[in-house]
């Protein structure tokens, strides 16, 4: 009888060792992170008032920033984004083409599938204020300091 | 919730087990001693639960008992859906389990109740049909959220694991028993389905990063004595 009690007790202990591993620490969709740098020195440079729009959707409202993060649509191919710099009464808009290959990747039982953007490329169509763009991390999957640098 | 149920089960087991009273006057022999019996069981708990989850599980077992030693063979077939915020799939397969249990319960007179502790080895063969992947964008970009339909199959998946089980079998009426059981399971290697880790294995339930699982349930069994 005592033996059985001990067996049942050890079983209870075993059961308490099982824990739920339901926590997912990964974002389902990762925003693309852009860092603005001075074209001459390469040092981080702040844009006084930046607006980023995609068609009619405002991705980044009028904010001062040297670094921005925003979500990209899940369609493959090319997407034209308008980057507007407001400097006092002066407004300059450049169109940047973002192209990538979206896919779903299975991470874990807790996270399930996440959206990953492969082969990220950024090309400025116009050069009114942006000189060039440089992609540093071509896969938008993890949060990083910067996926790309925009030089102006 | 599960811990609560298990505690109740434990209390039940302790209540059913007899107090060791003075046995010097009557020498009782276990009705099992030197005698064989056959027990056929069907898992009604899994059947009901699986239908509640829009699936189906049929599990039956055969026990061959000699004295207090019990050799068990279990077989089951399953079709169960699995849903997650980002995907849904259907798991379909079958499994078998082979085990040895020891009955600790001292039966009196003509009773054949059991409180057993045992171990099992289990294997499953199954398929996955991945029906849907859904990606959610946070607000205010919800309109970019999408669902991709289309069945992707992962066939001929296999898994094996070990179980430590304790069961209580109490006679309801003539040779018909109610089985209550609790199992701790250990799957050393979680199988892969393509790029996915298998999230559900028939017979095991949901897989875990820790490789451990837990199960409890109830079955009806019929005992044939010899």
mmCIF file of C-alpha atoms in Angstrom:
data_model
loop_
_atom_site.group_PDB
_atom_site.id
_atom_site.type_symbol
_atom_site.label_atom_id
_atom_site.label_comp_id
_atom_site.label_asym_id
_atom_site.label_seq_id
_atom_site.Cartn_x
_atom_site.Cartn_y
_atom_site.Cartn_z
ATOM 1 C CA UNK A 1 0.000 0.000 0.000
ATOM 2 C CA UNK A 2 2.784 2.413 0.951
ATOM 3 C CA UNK A 3 4.636 1.303 -2.159
ATOM 4 C CA UNK A 4 1.687 2.298 -4.300
ATOM 5 C CA UNK A 5 1.457 5.656 -2.573
ATOM 6 C CA UNK A 6 5.087 6.368 -3.368
ATOM 7 C CA UNK A 7 4.600 5.334 -6.972
ATOM 8 C CA UNK A 8 1.606 7.595 -7.375
ATOM 9 C CA UNK A 9 3.468 10.444 -5.698
ATOM 10 C CA UNK A 10 6.448 10.102 -8.012
ATOM 11 C CA UNK A 11 4.023 10.095 -10.890
ATOM 12 C CA UNK A 12 2.523 13.371 -9.721
ATOM 13 C CA UNK A 13 6.015 14.841 -9.560
ATOM 14 C CA UNK A 14 6.724 13.645 -13.078
ATOM 15 C CA UNK A 15 3.553 15.264 -14.307
ATOM 16 C CA UNK A 16 4.427 18.604 -12.714
ATOM 17 C CA UNK A 17 7.693 18.588 -14.669
ATOM 18 C CA UNK A 18 5.717 18.925 -17.856
ATOM 19 C CA UNK A 19 5.276 22.553 -18.718
ATOM 20 C CA UNK A 20 3.420 24.325 -21.448
ATOM 21 C CA UNK A 21 5.724 25.635 -24.095
ATOM 22 C CA UNK A 22 3.090 27.720 -25.795
ATOM 23 C CA UNK A 23 4.974 30.977 -25.800
ATOM 24 C CA UNK A 24 6.059 32.334 -29.141
ATOM 25 C CA UNK A 25 8.570 35.165 -28.973
ATOM 26 C CA UNK A 26 8.747 35.723 -32.720
ATOM 27 C CA UNK A 27 6.660 38.285 -34.563
ATOM 28 C CA UNK A 28 4.262 36.846 -37.130
ATOM 29 C CA UNK A 29 5.206 39.567 -39.631
ATOM 30 C CA UNK A 30 8.512 41.384 -39.277
ATOM 31 C CA UNK A 31 8.675 45.066 -40.257
ATOM 32 C CA UNK A 32 11.514 46.209 -42.509
ATOM 33 C CA UNK A 33 13.973 48.476 -40.722
ATOM 34 C CA UNK A 34 15.630 51.321 -42.615
ATOM 35 C CA UNK A 35 18.413 53.502 -41.320
ATOM 36 C CA UNK A 36 19.157 56.906 -42.766
ATOM 37 C CA UNK A 37 22.770 57.907 -43.263
ATOM 38 C CA UNK A 38 24.695 60.850 -44.605
ATOM 39 C CA UNK A 39 25.906 60.108 -48.112
ATOM 40 C CA UNK A 40 29.216 61.895 -47.589
ATOM 41 C CA UNK A 41 30.246 60.546 -44.197
ATOM 42 C CA UNK A 42 28.169 57.370 -43.819
ATOM 43 C CA UNK A 43 27.212 58.439 -40.299
ATOM 44 C CA UNK A 44 23.584 58.182 -39.147
ATOM 45 C CA UNK A 45 21.676 61.270 -40.234
ATOM 46 C CA UNK A 46 18.285 62.331 -39.122
ATOM 47 C CA UNK A 47 15.491 63.268 -41.488
ATOM 48 C CA UNK A 48 13.617 66.225 -39.977
ATOM 49 C CA UNK A 49 10.169 65.146 -41.084
ATOM 50 C CA UNK A 50 9.712 61.915 -42.954
ATOM 51 C CA UNK A 51 6.593 60.453 -44.513
ATOM 52 C CA UNK A 52 6.484 57.102 -46.253
ATOM 53 C CA UNK A 53 3.431 56.177 -48.255
ATOM 54 C CA UNK A 54 2.429 53.154 -50.310
ATOM 55 C CA UNK A 55 -0.382 54.062 -52.701
ATOM 56 C CA UNK A 56 -2.833 55.749 -50.373
ATOM 57 C CA UNK A 57 -1.581 54.054 -47.239
ATOM 58 C CA UNK A 58 0.691 56.007 -44.918
ATOM 59 C CA UNK A 59 3.339 53.678 -43.566
ATOM 60 C CA UNK A 60 5.265 56.299 -41.684
ATOM 61 C CA UNK A 61 3.491 59.501 -40.625
ATOM 62 C CA UNK A 62 5.255 62.840 -40.433
ATOM 63 C CA UNK A 63 8.012 62.136 -37.939
ATOM 64 C CA UNK A 64 11.629 63.055 -37.412
ATOM 65 C CA UNK A 65 13.679 59.917 -37.766
ATOM 66 C CA UNK A 66 17.077 58.494 -38.461
ATOM 67 C CA UNK A 67 15.597 55.011 -38.443
ATOM 68 C CA UNK A 68 12.156 53.742 -39.447
ATOM 69 C CA UNK A 69 10.359 50.427 -39.385
ATOM 70 C CA UNK A 70 7.211 49.609 -41.304
ATOM 71 C CA UNK A 71 5.331 46.634 -42.678
ATOM 72 C CA UNK A 72 5.510 45.664 -46.313
ATOM 73 C CA UNK A 73 2.573 44.067 -48.185
ATOM 74 C CA UNK A 74 2.689 40.279 -48.656
ATOM 75 C CA UNK A 75 2.499 40.343 -52.459
ATOM 76 C CA UNK A 76 5.605 39.346 -54.408
ATOM 77 C CA UNK A 77 7.230 41.572 -56.992
ATOM 78 C CA UNK A 78 7.837 45.303 -57.032
ATOM 79 C CA UNK A 79 6.242 47.865 -54.765
ATOM 80 C CA UNK A 80 6.721 51.589 -55.167
ATOM 81 C CA UNK A 81 6.936 53.541 -51.947
ATOM 82 C CA UNK A 82 7.038 57.328 -51.774
ATOM 83 C CA UNK A 83 9.524 58.817 -49.335
ATOM 84 C CA UNK A 84 8.763 62.455 -48.593
ATOM 85 C CA UNK A 85 11.152 64.776 -46.775
ATOM 86 C CA UNK A 86 9.641 67.953 -45.400
ATOM 87 C CA UNK A 87 12.285 70.506 -44.614
ATOM 88 C CA UNK A 88 10.579 73.656 -43.382
ATOM 89 C CA UNK A 89 8.310 74.651 -46.250
ATOM 90 C CA UNK A 90 10.250 72.522 -48.711
ATOM 91 C CA UNK A 91 8.904 69.075 -49.677
ATOM 92 C CA UNK A 92 10.862 66.526 -51.666
ATOM 93 C CA UNK A 93 9.498 63.112 -52.646
ATOM 94 C CA UNK A 94 11.487 60.201 -53.996
ATOM 95 C CA UNK A 95 10.081 56.888 -55.161
ATOM 96 C CA UNK A 96 11.849 53.792 -53.931
ATOM 97 C CA UNK A 97 11.085 50.393 -55.431
ATOM 98 C CA UNK A 98 10.986 47.555 -52.924
ATOM 99 C CA UNK A 99 11.057 44.111 -54.463
ATOM 100 C CA UNK A 100 11.114 40.802 -52.587
ATOM 101 C CA UNK A 101 9.816 37.231 -52.539
ATOM 102 C CA UNK A 102 7.421 36.544 -49.684
ATOM 103 C CA UNK A 103 7.022 33.045 -48.244
ATOM 104 C CA UNK A 104 5.696 31.384 -45.104
ATOM 105 C CA UNK A 105 8.169 29.610 -42.880
ATOM 106 C CA UNK A 106 7.329 27.209 -40.079
ATOM 107 C CA UNK A 107 9.176 28.160 -36.923
ATOM 108 C CA UNK A 108 7.864 25.992 -34.101
ATOM 109 C CA UNK A 109 4.712 24.443 -32.683
ATOM 110 C CA UNK A 110 4.137 27.548 -30.579
ATOM 111 C CA UNK A 111 4.784 30.106 -33.353
ATOM 112 C CA UNK A 112 3.462 28.206 -36.329
ATOM 113 C CA UNK A 113 4.114 29.967 -39.620
ATOM 114 C CA UNK A 114 5.651 33.417 -39.981
ATOM 115 C CA UNK A 115 5.938 35.630 -43.037
ATOM 116 C CA UNK A 116 9.473 35.956 -44.418
ATOM 117 C CA UNK A 117 10.481 38.320 -47.223
ATOM 118 C CA UNK A 118 13.360 36.897 -49.245
ATOM 119 C CA UNK A 119 15.761 38.591 -51.646
ATOM 120 C CA UNK A 120 14.967 42.134 -50.599
ATOM 121 C CA UNK A 121 16.073 44.765 -53.107
ATOM 122 C CA UNK A 122 15.614 48.532 -52.849
ATOM 123 C CA UNK A 123 16.147 50.809 -55.818
ATOM 124 C CA UNK A 124 15.502 54.583 -55.872
ATOM 125 C CA UNK A 125 13.615 55.530 -59.036
ATOM 126 C CA UNK A 126 14.234 59.219 -58.491
ATOM 127 C CA UNK A 127 17.060 61.047 -56.742
ATOM 128 C CA UNK A 128 15.610 64.301 -55.515
ATOM 129 C CA UNK A 129 16.949 63.886 -52.027
ATOM 130 C CA UNK A 130 17.931 60.210 -51.671
ATOM 131 C CA UNK A 131 21.294 59.313 -53.180
ATOM 132 C CA UNK A 132 21.242 55.539 -52.984
ATOM 133 C CA UNK A 133 19.990 52.580 -50.977
ATOM 134 C CA UNK A 134 22.060 49.699 -49.677
ATOM 135 C CA UNK A 135 20.497 46.450 -48.517
ATOM 136 C CA UNK A 136 22.432 45.011 -45.578
ATOM 137 C CA UNK A 137 20.163 42.114 -44.577
ATOM 138 C CA UNK A 138 18.218 40.876 -47.632
ATOM 139 C CA UNK A 139 15.854 38.655 -45.626
ATOM 140 C CA UNK A 140 13.136 40.305 -43.583
ATOM 141 C CA UNK A 141 12.650 37.686 -40.884
ATOM 142 C CA UNK A 142 14.331 38.802 -37.691
ATOM 143 C CA UNK A 143 14.331 42.138 -35.953
ATOM 144 C CA UNK A 144 17.656 43.741 -36.809
ATOM 145 C CA UNK A 145 19.206 47.154 -36.386
ATOM 146 C CA UNK A 146 18.763 47.758 -40.082
ATOM 147 C CA UNK A 147 17.767 45.716 -43.110
ATOM 148 C CA UNK A 148 18.930 48.552 -45.362
ATOM 149 C CA UNK A 149 20.643 51.954 -45.263
ATOM 150 C CA UNK A 150 19.274 54.952 -47.152
ATOM 151 C CA UNK A 151 21.909 57.529 -48.014
ATOM 152 C CA UNK A 152 20.985 61.157 -48.604
ATOM 153 C CA UNK B 1 -7.579 21.587 -14.695
ATOM 154 C CA UNK B 2 -5.706 18.417 -15.522
ATOM 155 C CA UNK B 3 -3.849 18.445 -12.234
ATOM 156 C CA UNK B 4 -7.196 18.735 -10.509
ATOM 157 C CA UNK B 5 -8.581 15.722 -12.334
ATOM 158 C CA UNK B 6 -5.465 13.748 -11.592
ATOM 159 C CA UNK B 7 -5.708 14.605 -7.889
ATOM 160 C CA UNK B 8 -9.284 13.374 -7.878
ATOM 161 C CA UNK B 9 -8.190 10.186 -9.606
ATOM 162 C CA UNK B 10 -5.467 9.663 -7.039
ATOM 163 C CA UNK B 11 -7.956 10.117 -4.217
ATOM 164 C CA UNK B 12 -10.265 7.677 -5.949
ATOM 165 C CA UNK B 13 -7.473 5.140 -6.239
ATOM 166 C CA UNK B 14 -6.642 5.500 -2.577
ATOM 167 C CA UNK B 15 -10.290 5.164 -1.633
ATOM 168 C CA UNK B 16 -10.728 2.007 -3.653
ATOM 169 C CA UNK B 17 -7.559 0.398 -2.270
ATOM 170 C CA UNK B 18 -8.348 -1.507 0.917
ATOM 171 C CA UNK B 19 -6.938 -0.777 4.340
ATOM 172 C CA UNK B 20 -4.651 -3.578 5.393
ATOM 173 C CA UNK B 21 -6.692 -5.118 8.154
ATOM 174 C CA UNK B 22 -5.845 -8.116 10.252
ATOM 175 C CA UNK B 23 -5.268 -11.044 7.893
ATOM 176 C CA UNK B 24 -4.073 -13.564 10.406
ATOM 177 C CA UNK B 25 -7.494 -15.161 10.827
ATOM 178 C CA UNK B 26 -8.320 -15.750 7.179
ATOM 179 C CA UNK B 27 -5.690 -16.691 4.690
ATOM 180 C CA UNK B 28 -6.915 -15.186 1.503
ATOM 181 C CA UNK B 29 -5.492 -16.116 -1.810
ATOM 182 C CA UNK B 30 -5.574 -13.698 -4.695
ATOM 183 C CA UNK B 31 -8.166 -14.834 -7.213
ATOM 184 C CA UNK B 32 -5.536 -14.140 -9.843
ATOM 185 C CA UNK B 33 -2.890 -16.429 -8.344
ATOM 186 C CA UNK B 34 -1.996 -18.984 -10.988
ATOM 187 C CA UNK B 35 -5.002 -17.984 -12.991
ATOM 188 C CA UNK B 36 -5.184 -16.354 -16.339
ATOM 189 C CA UNK B 37 -7.661 -13.844 -17.588
ATOM 190 C CA UNK B 38 -8.332 -11.912 -20.740
ATOM 191 C CA UNK B 39 -9.583 -8.359 -20.823
ATOM 192 C CA UNK B 40 -10.916 -6.484 -23.815
ATOM 193 C CA UNK B 41 -11.253 -2.737 -23.540
ATOM 194 C CA UNK B 42 -12.514 0.116 -25.687
ATOM 195 C CA UNK B 43 -11.575 3.732 -25.052
ATOM 196 C CA UNK B 44 -14.830 5.664 -24.852
ATOM 197 C CA UNK B 45 -13.152 8.784 -23.479
ATOM 198 C CA UNK B 46 -11.080 9.234 -26.619
ATOM 199 C CA UNK B 47 -14.061 8.491 -28.801
ATOM 200 C CA UNK B 48 -16.219 11.135 -27.201
ATOM 201 C CA UNK B 49 -13.453 13.723 -26.987
ATOM 202 C CA UNK B 50 -12.387 13.205 -30.596
ATOM 203 C CA UNK B 51 -15.930 13.703 -31.881
ATOM 204 C CA UNK B 52 -16.235 16.835 -29.804
ATOM 205 C CA UNK B 53 -13.140 18.086 -31.674
ATOM 206 C CA UNK B 54 -14.584 17.077 -35.088
ATOM 207 C CA UNK B 55 -12.318 14.078 -35.462
ATOM 208 C CA UNK B 56 -12.444 10.390 -34.673
ATOM 209 C CA UNK B 57 -10.353 8.106 -32.492
ATOM 210 C CA UNK B 58 -10.963 4.382 -32.150
ATOM 211 C CA UNK B 59 -8.773 2.708 -29.581
ATOM 212 C CA UNK B 60 -9.093 -0.782 -28.188
ATOM 213 C CA UNK B 61 -6.850 -2.946 -26.061
ATOM 214 C CA UNK B 62 -6.354 -6.555 -25.169
ATOM 215 C CA UNK B 63 -4.928 -7.577 -21.810
ATOM 216 C CA UNK B 64 -3.606 -10.984 -20.977
ATOM 217 C CA UNK B 65 -3.298 -11.375 -17.244
ATOM 218 C CA UNK B 66 -1.441 -14.028 -15.298
ATOM 219 C CA UNK B 67 -1.680 -13.576 -11.560
ATOM 220 C CA UNK B 68 -0.948 -9.908 -11.016
ATOM 221 C CA UNK B 69 1.061 -9.596 -14.202
ATOM 222 C CA UNK B 70 -0.675 -8.074 -17.159
ATOM 223 C CA UNK B 71 0.499 -7.959 -20.747
ATOM 224 C CA UNK B 72 -1.249 -5.423 -22.859
ATOM 225 C CA UNK B 73 -1.633 -4.726 -26.539
ATOM 226 C CA UNK B 74 -3.363 -1.551 -27.701
ATOM 227 C CA UNK B 75 -4.265 -0.466 -31.219
ATOM 228 C CA UNK B 76 -5.935 2.651 -32.500
ATOM 229 C CA UNK B 77 -6.818 4.622 -35.611
ATOM 230 C CA UNK B 78 -7.216 8.357 -35.631
ATOM 231 C CA UNK B 79 -8.342 11.255 -37.760
ATOM 232 C CA UNK B 80 -7.927 14.516 -35.907
ATOM 233 C CA UNK B 81 -7.851 18.130 -37.022
ATOM 234 C CA UNK B 82 -5.250 20.449 -35.516
ATOM 235 C CA UNK B 83 -5.678 24.192 -35.596
ATOM 236 C CA UNK B 84 -3.310 27.034 -34.849
ATOM 237 C CA UNK B 85 -3.759 30.770 -35.488
ATOM 238 C CA UNK B 86 -1.384 30.461 -38.440
ATOM 239 C CA UNK B 87 -2.313 27.046 -39.873
ATOM 240 C CA UNK B 88 -4.709 24.145 -39.790
ATOM 241 C CA UNK B 89 -4.060 20.541 -40.704
ATOM 242 C CA UNK B 90 -5.640 17.102 -40.438
ATOM 243 C CA UNK B 91 -3.657 14.269 -38.905
ATOM 244 C CA UNK B 92 -4.615 10.762 -39.968
ATOM 245 C CA UNK B 93 -2.983 7.568 -38.869
ATOM 246 C CA UNK B 94 -2.818 4.534 -36.660
ATOM 247 C CA UNK B 95 -0.777 3.372 -33.707
ATOM 248 C CA UNK B 96 -0.119 0.371 -31.528
ATOM 249 C CA UNK B 97 1.206 0.034 -28.001
ATOM 250 C CA UNK B 98 2.638 -2.939 -26.130
ATOM 251 C CA UNK B 99 2.961 -2.868 -22.383
ATOM 252 C CA UNK B 100 3.491 -4.636 -19.137
ATOM 253 C CA UNK B 101 1.546 -3.689 -16.041
ATOM 254 C CA UNK B 102 1.504 -4.937 -12.502
ATOM 255 C CA UNK B 103 -1.636 -5.034 -10.431
ATOM 256 C CA UNK B 104 -1.140 -3.823 -6.877
ATOM 257 C CA UNK B 105 -4.671 -4.257 -5.682
ATOM 258 C CA UNK B 106 -5.389 -7.073 -3.264
ATOM 259 C CA UNK B 107 -8.762 -8.342 -4.268
ATOM 260 C CA UNK B 108 -11.063 -9.994 -1.776
ATOM 261 C CA UNK B 109 -13.238 -12.958 -2.559
ATOM 262 C CA UNK B 110 -14.635 -12.886 -6.012
ATOM 263 C CA UNK B 111 -13.559 -9.369 -6.978
ATOM 264 C CA UNK B 112 -11.251 -8.657 -9.875
ATOM 265 C CA UNK B 113 -10.642 -4.936 -9.606
ATOM 266 C CA UNK B 114 -7.252 -3.572 -10.516
ATOM 267 C CA UNK B 115 -4.906 -0.752 -9.661
ATOM 268 C CA UNK B 116 -1.996 -1.075 -12.004
ATOM 269 C CA UNK B 117 1.258 0.596 -12.799
ATOM 270 C CA UNK B 118 3.000 -0.186 -16.030
ATOM 271 C CA UNK B 119 5.108 0.826 -18.958
ATOM 272 C CA UNK B 120 4.350 0.801 -22.662
ATOM 273 C CA UNK B 121 6.199 1.087 -25.922
ATOM 274 C CA UNK B 122 4.208 2.811 -28.653
ATOM 275 C CA UNK B 123 4.577 3.423 -32.391
ATOM 276 C CA UNK B 124 2.520 5.523 -34.743
ATOM 277 C CA UNK B 125 2.339 5.785 -38.539
ATOM 278 C CA UNK B 126 0.490 8.819 -39.860
ATOM 279 C CA UNK B 127 -0.030 11.483 -42.546
ATOM 280 C CA UNK B 128 -0.577 15.187 -42.366
ATOM 281 C CA UNK B 129 -2.738 17.190 -44.716
ATOM 282 C CA UNK B 130 -1.867 20.860 -44.316
ATOM 283 C CA UNK B 131 -5.028 22.628 -45.440
ATOM 284 C CA UNK B 132 -4.477 26.249 -44.669
ATOM 285 C CA UNK B 133 -1.859 28.831 -43.781
ATOM 286 C CA UNK B 134 -3.006 32.170 -42.407
ATOM 287 C CA UNK B 135 -0.848 35.238 -41.851
ATOM 288 C CA UNK B 136 -2.164 38.072 -39.719
ATOM 289 C CA UNK B 137 -0.904 41.602 -39.991
ATOM 290 C CA UNK B 138 -1.287 43.806 -36.920
ATOM 291 C CA UNK B 139 -3.601 46.835 -37.038
ATOM 292 C CA UNK B 140 -3.872 49.080 -38.985
ATOM 293 C CA UNK B 141 -2.571 46.761 -41.713
ATOM 294 C CA UNK B 142 -5.160 44.018 -41.169
ATOM 295 C CA UNK B 143 -6.311 44.315 -44.761
ATOM 296 C CA UNK B 144 -3.003 42.750 -45.792
ATOM 297 C CA UNK B 145 -3.776 39.613 -43.759
ATOM 298 C CA UNK B 146 -4.334 36.610 -46.001
ATOM 299 C CA UNK B 147 -5.137 32.923 -46.029
ATOM 300 C CA UNK B 148 -3.503 30.463 -48.376
ATOM 301 C CA UNK B 149 -5.608 27.396 -49.106
ATOM 302 C CA UNK B 150 -4.533 24.200 -50.771
ATOM 303 C CA UNK B 151 -3.726 20.822 -49.298
ATOM 304 C CA UNK B 152 -0.089 19.977 -48.860
ATOM 305 C CA UNK B 153 0.455 16.371 -47.839
ATOM 306 C CA UNK B 154 3.194 14.939 -45.643
ATOM 307 C CA UNK B 155 2.961 11.182 -45.923
ATOM 308 C CA UNK B 156 4.454 8.207 -44.135
ATOM 309 C CA UNK B 157 5.433 9.948 -40.921
ATOM 310 C CA UNK B 158 6.500 7.781 -38.005
ATOM 311 C CA UNK B 159 7.000 8.231 -34.307
ATOM 312 C CA UNK B 160 7.670 6.106 -31.253
ATOM 313 C CA UNK B 161 7.510 6.826 -27.545
ATOM 314 C CA UNK B 162 7.373 5.312 -24.067
ATOM 315 C CA UNK B 163 4.575 5.605 -21.556
ATOM 316 C CA UNK B 164 4.341 5.198 -17.808
ATOM 317 C CA UNK B 165 0.739 4.469 -16.895
ATOM 318 C CA UNK B 166 -1.303 4.019 -13.805
ATOM 319 C CA UNK B 167 -4.821 2.683 -14.133
ATOM 320 C CA UNK B 168 -7.749 1.847 -11.927
ATOM 321 C CA UNK B 169 -10.213 -0.762 -13.139
ATOM 322 C CA UNK B 170 -13.377 -1.094 -11.128
ATOM 323 C CA UNK B 171 -16.167 -3.532 -11.829
ATOM 324 C CA UNK B 172 -19.463 -1.859 -12.646
ATOM 325 C CA UNK B 173 -21.488 -5.010 -12.986
ATOM 326 C CA UNK B 174 -20.920 -8.563 -14.041
ATOM 327 C CA UNK B 175 -17.480 -8.579 -15.696
ATOM 328 C CA UNK B 176 -17.900 -5.098 -17.115
ATOM 329 C CA UNK B 177 -15.324 -2.623 -15.838
ATOM 330 C CA UNK B 178 -14.685 1.086 -15.926
ATOM 331 C CA UNK B 179 -11.026 1.899 -16.507
ATOM 332 C CA UNK B 180 -9.557 5.202 -15.454
ATOM 333 C CA UNK B 181 -5.989 5.857 -16.485
ATOM 334 C CA UNK B 182 -3.280 8.442 -16.354
ATOM 335 C CA UNK B 183 -0.136 8.356 -18.478
ATOM 336 C CA UNK B 184 3.139 10.185 -18.628
ATOM 337 C CA UNK B 185 4.703 9.915 -22.076
ATOM 338 C CA UNK B 186 8.159 10.484 -23.429
ATOM 339 C CA UNK B 187 8.978 10.861 -27.122
ATOM 340 C CA UNK B 188 12.766 11.072 -27.540
ATOM 341 C CA UNK B 189 12.614 12.375 -31.114
ATOM 342 C CA UNK B 190 9.809 14.484 -32.552
ATOM 343 C CA UNK B 191 9.351 13.577 -36.231
ATOM 344 C CA UNK B 192 9.599 16.150 -39.009
ATOM 345 C CA UNK B 193 6.931 16.736 -41.630
ATOM 346 C CA UNK B 194 8.860 18.540 -44.339
ATOM 347 C CA UNK B 195 10.005 21.785 -42.746
ATOM 348 C CA UNK B 196 7.488 21.427 -39.954
ATOM 349 C CA UNK B 197 8.026 19.593 -36.718
ATOM 350 C CA UNK B 198 5.121 17.206 -36.212
ATOM 351 C CA UNK B 199 2.787 19.085 -33.902
ATOM 352 C CA UNK B 200 0.441 16.185 -33.233
ATOM 353 C CA UNK B 201 1.039 12.432 -33.205
ATOM 354 C CA UNK B 202 -1.849 9.935 -33.144
ATOM 355 C CA UNK B 203 -1.839 8.101 -29.827
ATOM 356 C CA UNK B 204 0.412 10.679 -28.207
ATOM 357 C CA UNK B 205 -1.593 13.898 -28.618
ATOM 358 C CA UNK B 206 0.260 17.204 -29.019
ATOM 359 C CA UNK B 207 4.021 17.011 -29.174
ATOM 360 C CA UNK B 208 6.118 19.233 -26.989
ATOM 361 C CA UNK B 209 9.543 20.806 -27.122
ATOM 362 C CA UNK B 210 10.245 19.037 -23.837
ATOM 363 C CA UNK B 211 9.465 15.654 -25.495
ATOM 364 C CA UNK B 212 7.114 14.830 -22.615
ATOM 365 C CA UNK B 213 3.389 14.387 -22.833
ATOM 366 C CA UNK B 214 0.569 13.662 -20.465
ATOM 367 C CA UNK B 215 -2.700 11.862 -20.948
ATOM 368 C CA UNK B 216 -5.659 10.719 -19.009
ATOM 369 C CA UNK B 217 -8.907 9.075 -19.913
ATOM 370 C CA UNK B 218 -11.410 6.379 -19.364
ATOM 371 C CA UNK B 219 -12.412 3.147 -21.065
ATOM 372 C CA UNK B 220 -14.857 0.313 -20.727
ATOM 373 C CA UNK B 221 -13.555 -3.216 -20.548
ATOM 374 C CA UNK B 222 -14.876 -6.720 -20.313
ATOM 375 C CA UNK B 223 -13.070 -9.449 -18.432
ATOM 376 C CA UNK B 224 -12.987 -13.073 -19.413
ATOM 377 C CA UNK B 225 -11.765 -15.304 -16.587
ATOM 378 C CA UNK B 226 -10.421 -18.785 -17.102
#
